C-alpha cells in the first residue's frame, strides 16, 4: 500500500493569507497590541490619531500602524531652536504665562527633544 501527498504551494499561500486565517489573525492581534501601546505612549491627544490595519505587502501580510496627527513628525524627530513670529506683518503673539496674558512680536522657542513613541511601542509590543 502506498500513500501520496501533494503539497500545492499556491493553495497553502492563499490559505495563510485569507482573511480570518491563522496568519491574518496573529498579525492582526499583534498589530492591534502595538497600536494600543503607541496610543498610550503618545503625548497629549496624539494617541487618538493612531489607527492600524493589516494589508497585503510585497512579502505577504503586514501590519501597518498610522498616526496622522499634523505635528507627528515634529514629535518623532524633535525640533531645533527657532523663532516664532506672528503670521500677519503687524500682528502680535498672545499667550498666557503664570496666569497673565502676554503680547509679544517674537518668541525664541528652545526646541524639543525627539520622542519616538512609535518605535518604543514596537519594542514593547514584541
mmCIF file with all atom_site columns, C-alpha atoms in Angstrom:
data_model
loop_
_atom_site.group_PDB
_atom_site.id
_atom_site.type_symbol
_atom_site.label_atom_id
_atom_site.label_alt_id
_atom_site.label_comp_id
_atom_site.label_asym_id
_atom_site.label_entity_id
_atom_site.label_seq_id
_atom_site.pdbx_PDB_ins_code
_atom_site.Cartn_x
_atom_site.Cartn_y
_atom_site.Cartn_z
_atom_site.occupancy
_atom_site.B_iso_or_equiv
_atom_site.pdbx_formal_charge
_atom_site.auth_seq_id
_atom_site.auth_comp_id
_atom_site.auth_asym_id
_atom_site.auth_atom_id
_atom_site.pdbx_PDB_model_num
ATOM 1   C CA . UNK A 1 1   ? 0.000  0.000  0.000  1.00 0.00 ? 1   UNK A CA 1
ATOM 2   C CA . UNK A 1 2   ? 1.297  3.466  -0.864 1.00 0.00 ? 2   UNK A CA 1
ATOM 3   C CA . UNK A 1 3   ? 0.175  6.920  0.133  1.00 0.00 ? 3   UNK A CA 1
ATOM 4   C CA . UNK A 1 4   ? 0.752  10.015 -1.936 1.00 0.00 ? 4   UNK A CA 1
ATOM 5   C CA . UNK A 1 5   ? 0.540  13.570 -0.518 1.00 0.00 ? 5   UNK A CA 1
ATOM 6   C CA . UNK A 1 6   ? 0.675  16.600 -2.775 1.00 0.00 ? 6   UNK A CA 1
ATOM 7   C CA . UNK A 1 7   ? 1.523  19.994 -1.405 1.00 0.00 ? 7   UNK A CA 1
ATOM 8   C CA . UNK A 1 8   ? 0.351  22.843 -3.555 1.00 0.00 ? 8   UNK A CA 1
ATOM 9   C CA . UNK A 1 9   ? 2.276  25.979 -2.533 1.00 0.00 ? 9   UNK A CA 1
ATOM 10  C CA . UNK A 1 10  ? -0.290 28.285 -4.133 1.00 0.00 ? 10  UNK A CA 1
ATOM 11  C CA . UNK A 1 11  ? -3.167 26.858 -2.108 1.00 0.00 ? 11  UNK A CA 1
ATOM 12  C CA . UNK A 1 12  ? -1.165 26.965 1.129  1.00 0.00 ? 12  UNK A CA 1
ATOM 13  C CA . UNK A 1 13  ? -0.196 30.588 0.473  1.00 0.00 ? 13  UNK A CA 1
ATOM 14  C CA . UNK A 1 14  ? -3.834 31.538 -0.228 1.00 0.00 ? 14  UNK A CA 1
ATOM 15  C CA . UNK A 1 15  ? -4.947 29.722 2.919  1.00 0.00 ? 15  UNK A CA 1
ATOM 16  C CA . UNK A 1 16  ? -2.393 31.547 5.066  1.00 0.00 ? 16  UNK A CA 1
ATOM 17  C CA . UNK A 1 17  ? -3.240 34.977 3.604  1.00 0.00 ? 17  UNK A CA 1
ATOM 18  C CA . UNK A 1 18  ? -7.001 34.533 3.702  1.00 0.00 ? 18  UNK A CA 1
ATOM 19  C CA . UNK A 1 19  ? -8.932 36.969 5.865  1.00 0.00 ? 19  UNK A CA 1
ATOM 20  C CA . UNK A 1 20  ? -9.727 35.159 9.071  1.00 0.00 ? 20  UNK A CA 1
ATOM 21  C CA . UNK A 1 21  ? -6.898 32.666 8.510  1.00 0.00 ? 21  UNK A CA 1
ATOM 22  C CA . UNK A 1 22  ? -4.442 31.897 11.283 1.00 0.00 ? 22  UNK A CA 1
ATOM 23  C CA . UNK A 1 23  ? -1.683 34.160 9.921  1.00 0.00 ? 23  UNK A CA 1
ATOM 24  C CA . UNK A 1 24  ? -4.113 37.048 9.447  1.00 0.00 ? 24  UNK A CA 1
ATOM 25  C CA . UNK A 1 25  ? -5.459 36.649 12.991 1.00 0.00 ? 25  UNK A CA 1
ATOM 26  C CA . UNK A 1 26  ? -1.962 36.528 14.540 1.00 0.00 ? 26  UNK A CA 1
ATOM 27  C CA . UNK A 1 27  ? -0.719 39.570 12.621 1.00 0.00 ? 27  UNK A CA 1
ATOM 28  C CA . UNK A 1 28  ? -3.943 41.411 13.406 1.00 0.00 ? 28  UNK A CA 1
ATOM 29  C CA . UNK A 1 29  ? -3.671 40.716 17.149 1.00 0.00 ? 29  UNK A CA 1
ATOM 30  C CA . UNK A 1 30  ? -0.022 41.788 17.299 1.00 0.00 ? 30  UNK A CA 1
ATOM 31  C CA . UNK A 1 31  ? -0.634 44.943 15.268 1.00 0.00 ? 31  UNK A CA 1
ATOM 32  C CA . UNK A 1 32  ? -3.560 45.901 17.486 1.00 0.00 ? 32  UNK A CA 1
ATOM 33  C CA . UNK A 1 33  ? -1.417 45.319 20.601 1.00 0.00 ? 33  UNK A CA 1
ATOM 34  C CA . UNK A 1 34  ? 1.387  47.567 19.299 1.00 0.00 ? 34  UNK A CA 1
ATOM 35  C CA . UNK A 1 35  ? -1.126 50.254 18.228 1.00 0.00 ? 35  UNK A CA 1
ATOM 36  C CA . UNK A 1 36  ? -2.651 50.239 21.725 1.00 0.00 ? 36  UNK A CA 1
ATOM 37  C CA . UNK A 1 37  ? 0.797  50.728 23.257 1.00 0.00 ? 37  UNK A CA 1
ATOM 38  C CA . UNK A 1 38  ? 1.519  53.557 20.784 1.00 0.00 ? 38  UNK A CA 1
ATOM 39  C CA . UNK A 1 39  ? -1.762 55.255 21.785 1.00 0.00 ? 39  UNK A CA 1
ATOM 40  C CA . UNK A 1 40  ? -0.733 55.032 25.426 1.00 0.00 ? 40  UNK A CA 1
ATOM 41  C CA . UNK A 1 41  ? 2.827  56.295 24.797 1.00 0.00 ? 41  UNK A CA 1
ATOM 42  C CA . UNK A 1 42  ? 1.809  59.182 22.503 1.00 0.00 ? 42  UNK A CA 1
ATOM 43  C CA . UNK A 1 43  ? 1.904  62.661 24.038 1.00 0.00 ? 43  UNK A CA 1
ATOM 44  C CA . UNK A 1 44  ? -1.253 64.708 24.552 1.00 0.00 ? 44  UNK A CA 1
ATOM 45  C CA . UNK A 1 45  ? -4.127 63.960 22.185 1.00 0.00 ? 45  UNK A CA 1
ATOM 46  C CA . UNK A 1 46  ? -1.860 62.395 19.554 1.00 0.00 ? 46  UNK A CA 1
ATOM 47  C CA . UNK A 1 47  ? -2.926 58.881 20.596 1.00 0.00 ? 47  UNK A CA 1
ATOM 48  C CA . UNK A 1 48  ? -6.443 59.458 19.264 1.00 0.00 ? 48  UNK A CA 1
ATOM 49  C CA . UNK A 1 49  ? -4.952 59.918 15.761 1.00 0.00 ? 49  UNK A CA 1
ATOM 50  C CA . UNK A 1 50  ? -3.449 56.403 15.679 1.00 0.00 ? 50  UNK A CA 1
ATOM 51  C CA . UNK A 1 51  ? -5.078 53.713 13.534 1.00 0.00 ? 51  UNK A CA 1
ATOM 52  C CA . UNK A 1 52  ? -3.983 50.271 12.343 1.00 0.00 ? 52  UNK A CA 1
ATOM 53  C CA . UNK A 1 53  ? -4.722 47.784 9.549  1.00 0.00 ? 53  UNK A CA 1
ATOM 54  C CA . UNK A 1 54  ? -3.462 44.528 8.067  1.00 0.00 ? 54  UNK A CA 1
ATOM 55  C CA . UNK A 1 55  ? -2.713 44.588 4.349  1.00 0.00 ? 55  UNK A CA 1
ATOM 56  C CA . UNK A 1 56  ? -1.029 42.584 1.638  1.00 0.00 ? 56  UNK A CA 1
ATOM 57  C CA . UNK A 1 57  ? 2.605  43.623 1.222  1.00 0.00 ? 57  UNK A CA 1
ATOM 58  C CA . UNK A 1 58  ? 5.384  42.596 -1.151 1.00 0.00 ? 58  UNK A CA 1
ATOM 59  C CA . UNK A 1 59  ? 6.381  39.696 1.141  1.00 0.00 ? 59  UNK A CA 1
ATOM 60  C CA . UNK A 1 60  ? 2.917  38.701 2.351  1.00 0.00 ? 60  UNK A CA 1
ATOM 61  C CA . UNK A 1 61  ? 0.681  40.108 5.053  1.00 0.00 ? 61  UNK A CA 1
ATOM 62  C CA . UNK A 1 62  ? 1.906  43.067 7.080  1.00 0.00 ? 62  UNK A CA 1
ATOM 63  C CA . UNK A 1 63  ? 0.510  45.106 9.945  1.00 0.00 ? 63  UNK A CA 1
ATOM 64  C CA . UNK A 1 64  ? 0.515  48.868 9.448  1.00 0.00 ? 64  UNK A CA 1
ATOM 65  C CA . UNK A 1 65  ? 0.157  51.455 12.226 1.00 0.00 ? 65  UNK A CA 1
ATOM 66  C CA . UNK A 1 66  ? -0.526 55.053 11.179 1.00 0.00 ? 66  UNK A CA 1
ATOM 67  C CA . UNK A 1 67  ? -0.505 58.298 13.161 1.00 0.00 ? 67  UNK A CA 1
ATOM 68  C CA . UNK A 1 68  ? -1.942 61.124 11.046 1.00 0.00 ? 68  UNK A CA 1
ATOM 69  C CA . UNK A 1 69  ? -1.687 63.947 13.603 1.00 0.00 ? 69  UNK A CA 1
ATOM 70  C CA . UNK A 1 70  ? -0.446 67.139 11.879 1.00 0.00 ? 70  UNK A CA 1
ATOM 71  C CA . UNK A 1 71  ? 2.527  67.510 14.265 1.00 0.00 ? 71  UNK A CA 1
ATOM 72  C CA . UNK A 1 72  ? 3.662  63.881 14.450 1.00 0.00 ? 72  UNK A CA 1
ATOM 73  C CA . UNK A 1 73  ? 6.925  64.486 12.525 1.00 0.00 ? 73  UNK A CA 1
ATOM 74  C CA . UNK A 1 74  ? 7.893  67.266 14.953 1.00 0.00 ? 74  UNK A CA 1
ATOM 75  C CA . UNK A 1 75  ? 7.307  64.928 17.914 1.00 0.00 ? 75  UNK A CA 1
ATOM 76  C CA . UNK A 1 76  ? 9.119  61.924 16.413 1.00 0.00 ? 76  UNK A CA 1
ATOM 77  C CA . UNK A 1 77  ? 12.116 63.887 15.057 1.00 0.00 ? 77  UNK A CA 1
ATOM 78  C CA . UNK A 1 78  ? 12.220 66.752 17.573 1.00 0.00 ? 78  UNK A CA 1
ATOM 79  C CA . UNK A 1 79  ? 12.792 70.390 16.614 1.00 0.00 ? 79  UNK A CA 1
ATOM 80  C CA . UNK A 1 80  ? 15.789 72.709 16.677 1.00 0.00 ? 80  UNK A CA 1
ATOM 81  C CA . UNK A 1 81  ? 15.639 76.046 18.478 1.00 0.00 ? 81  UNK A CA 1
ATOM 82  C CA . UNK A 1 82  ? 13.716 78.504 16.310 1.00 0.00 ? 82  UNK A CA 1
ATOM 83  C CA . UNK A 1 83  ? 11.973 81.866 16.270 1.00 0.00 ? 83  UNK A CA 1
ATOM 84  C CA . UNK A 1 84  ? 8.182  82.149 16.249 1.00 0.00 ? 84  UNK A CA 1
ATOM 85  C CA . UNK A 1 85  ? 6.724  85.294 14.679 1.00 0.00 ? 85  UNK A CA 1
ATOM 86  C CA . UNK A 1 86  ? 3.113  86.353 14.042 1.00 0.00 ? 86  UNK A CA 1
ATOM 87  C CA . UNK A 1 87  ? 1.643  85.420 10.655 1.00 0.00 ? 87  UNK A CA 1
ATOM 88  C CA . UNK A 1 88  ? 0.416  88.941 9.916  1.00 0.00 ? 88  UNK A CA 1
ATOM 89  C CA . UNK A 1 89  ? 3.133  91.565 9.326  1.00 0.00 ? 89  UNK A CA 1
ATOM 90  C CA . UNK A 1 90  ? 1.924  93.949 12.077 1.00 0.00 ? 90  UNK A CA 1
ATOM 91  C CA . UNK A 1 91  ? 0.393  91.275 14.321 1.00 0.00 ? 91  UNK A CA 1
ATOM 92  C CA . UNK A 1 92  ? 1.382  90.105 17.770 1.00 0.00 ? 92  UNK A CA 1
ATOM 93  C CA . UNK A 1 93  ? 1.502  86.766 19.532 1.00 0.00 ? 93  UNK A CA 1
ATOM 94  C CA . UNK A 1 94  ? -0.796 86.315 22.531 1.00 0.00 ? 94  UNK A CA 1
ATOM 95  C CA . UNK A 1 95  ? -0.354 83.653 25.222 1.00 0.00 ? 95  UNK A CA 1
ATOM 96  C CA . UNK A 1 96  ? -0.526 83.157 28.995 1.00 0.00 ? 96  UNK A CA 1
ATOM 97  C CA . UNK A 1 97  ? 2.422  82.947 31.401 1.00 0.00 ? 97  UNK A CA 1
ATOM 98  C CA . UNK A 1 98  ? 1.696  82.223 35.077 1.00 0.00 ? 98  UNK A CA 1
ATOM 99  C CA . UNK A 1 99  ? -1.935 83.319 34.648 1.00 0.00 ? 99  UNK A CA 1
ATOM 100 C CA . UNK A 1 100 ? -1.042 86.650 32.996 1.00 0.00 ? 100 UNK A CA 1
ATOM 101 C CA . UNK A 1 101 ? -1.795 87.434 29.341 1.00 0.00 ? 101 UNK A CA 1
ATOM 102 C CA . UNK A 1 102 ? 1.378  88.391 27.439 1.00 0.00 ? 102 UNK A CA 1
ATOM 103 C CA . UNK A 1 103 ? 1.682  90.033 23.998 1.00 0.00 ? 103 UNK A CA 1
ATOM 104 C CA . UNK A 1 104 ? 4.886  89.926 22.005 1.00 0.00 ? 104 UNK A CA 1
ATOM 105 C CA . UNK A 1 105 ? 6.170  90.092 18.423 1.00 0.00 ? 105 UNK A CA 1
ATOM 106 C CA . UNK A 1 106 ? 8.800  87.342 18.791 1.00 0.00 ? 106 UNK A CA 1
ATOM 107 C CA . UNK A 1 107 ? 9.274  84.116 20.780 1.00 0.00 ? 107 UNK A CA 1
ATOM 108 C CA . UNK A 1 108 ? 12.553 82.208 20.953 1.00 0.00 ? 108 UNK A CA 1
ATOM 109 C CA . UNK A 1 109 ? 11.456 78.590 21.128 1.00 0.00 ? 109 UNK A CA 1
ATOM 110 C CA . UNK A 1 110 ? 14.147 76.352 22.709 1.00 0.00 ? 110 UNK A CA 1
ATOM 111 C CA . UNK A 1 111 ? 13.287 73.328 20.537 1.00 0.00 ? 111 UNK A CA 1
ATOM 112 C CA . UNK A 1 112 ? 12.135 69.878 21.615 1.00 0.00 ? 112 UNK A CA 1
ATOM 113 C CA . UNK A 1 113 ? 13.801 66.513 22.078 1.00 0.00 ? 113 UNK A CA 1
ATOM 114 C CA . UNK A 1 114 ? 12.716 63.640 19.806 1.00 0.00 ? 114 UNK A CA 1
ATOM 115 C CA . UNK A 1 115 ? 10.009 61.375 21.259 1.00 0.00 ? 115 UNK A CA 1
ATOM 116 C CA . UNK A 1 116 ? 9.902  58.236 19.084 1.00 0.00 ? 116 UNK A CA 1
ATOM 117 C CA . UNK A 1 117 ? 6.835  56.732 20.754 1.00 0.00 ? 117 UNK A CA 1
ATOM 118 C CA . UNK A 1 118 ? 6.061  54.599 17.655 1.00 0.00 ? 118 UNK A CA 1
ATOM 119 C CA . UNK A 1 119 ? 9.407  52.738 17.794 1.00 0.00 ? 119 UNK A CA 1
ATOM 120 C CA . UNK A 1 120 ? 9.080  52.403 21.575 1.00 0.00 ? 120 UNK A CA 1
ATOM 121 C CA . UNK A 1 121 ? 5.633  50.848 21.137 1.00 0.00 ? 121 UNK A CA 1
ATOM 122 C CA . UNK A 1 122 ? 7.046  48.391 18.603 1.00 0.00 ? 122 UNK A CA 1
ATOM 123 C CA . UNK A 1 123 ? 9.797  47.334 21.044 1.00 0.00 ? 123 UNK A CA 1
ATOM 124 C CA . UNK A 1 124 ? 7.341  46.974 23.932 1.00 0.00 ? 124 UNK A CA 1
ATOM 125 C CA . UNK A 1 125 ? 4.806  45.050 21.817 1.00 0.00 ? 125 UNK A CA 1
ATOM 126 C CA . UNK A 1 126 ? 7.126  42.189 20.917 1.00 0.00 ? 126 UNK A CA 1
#
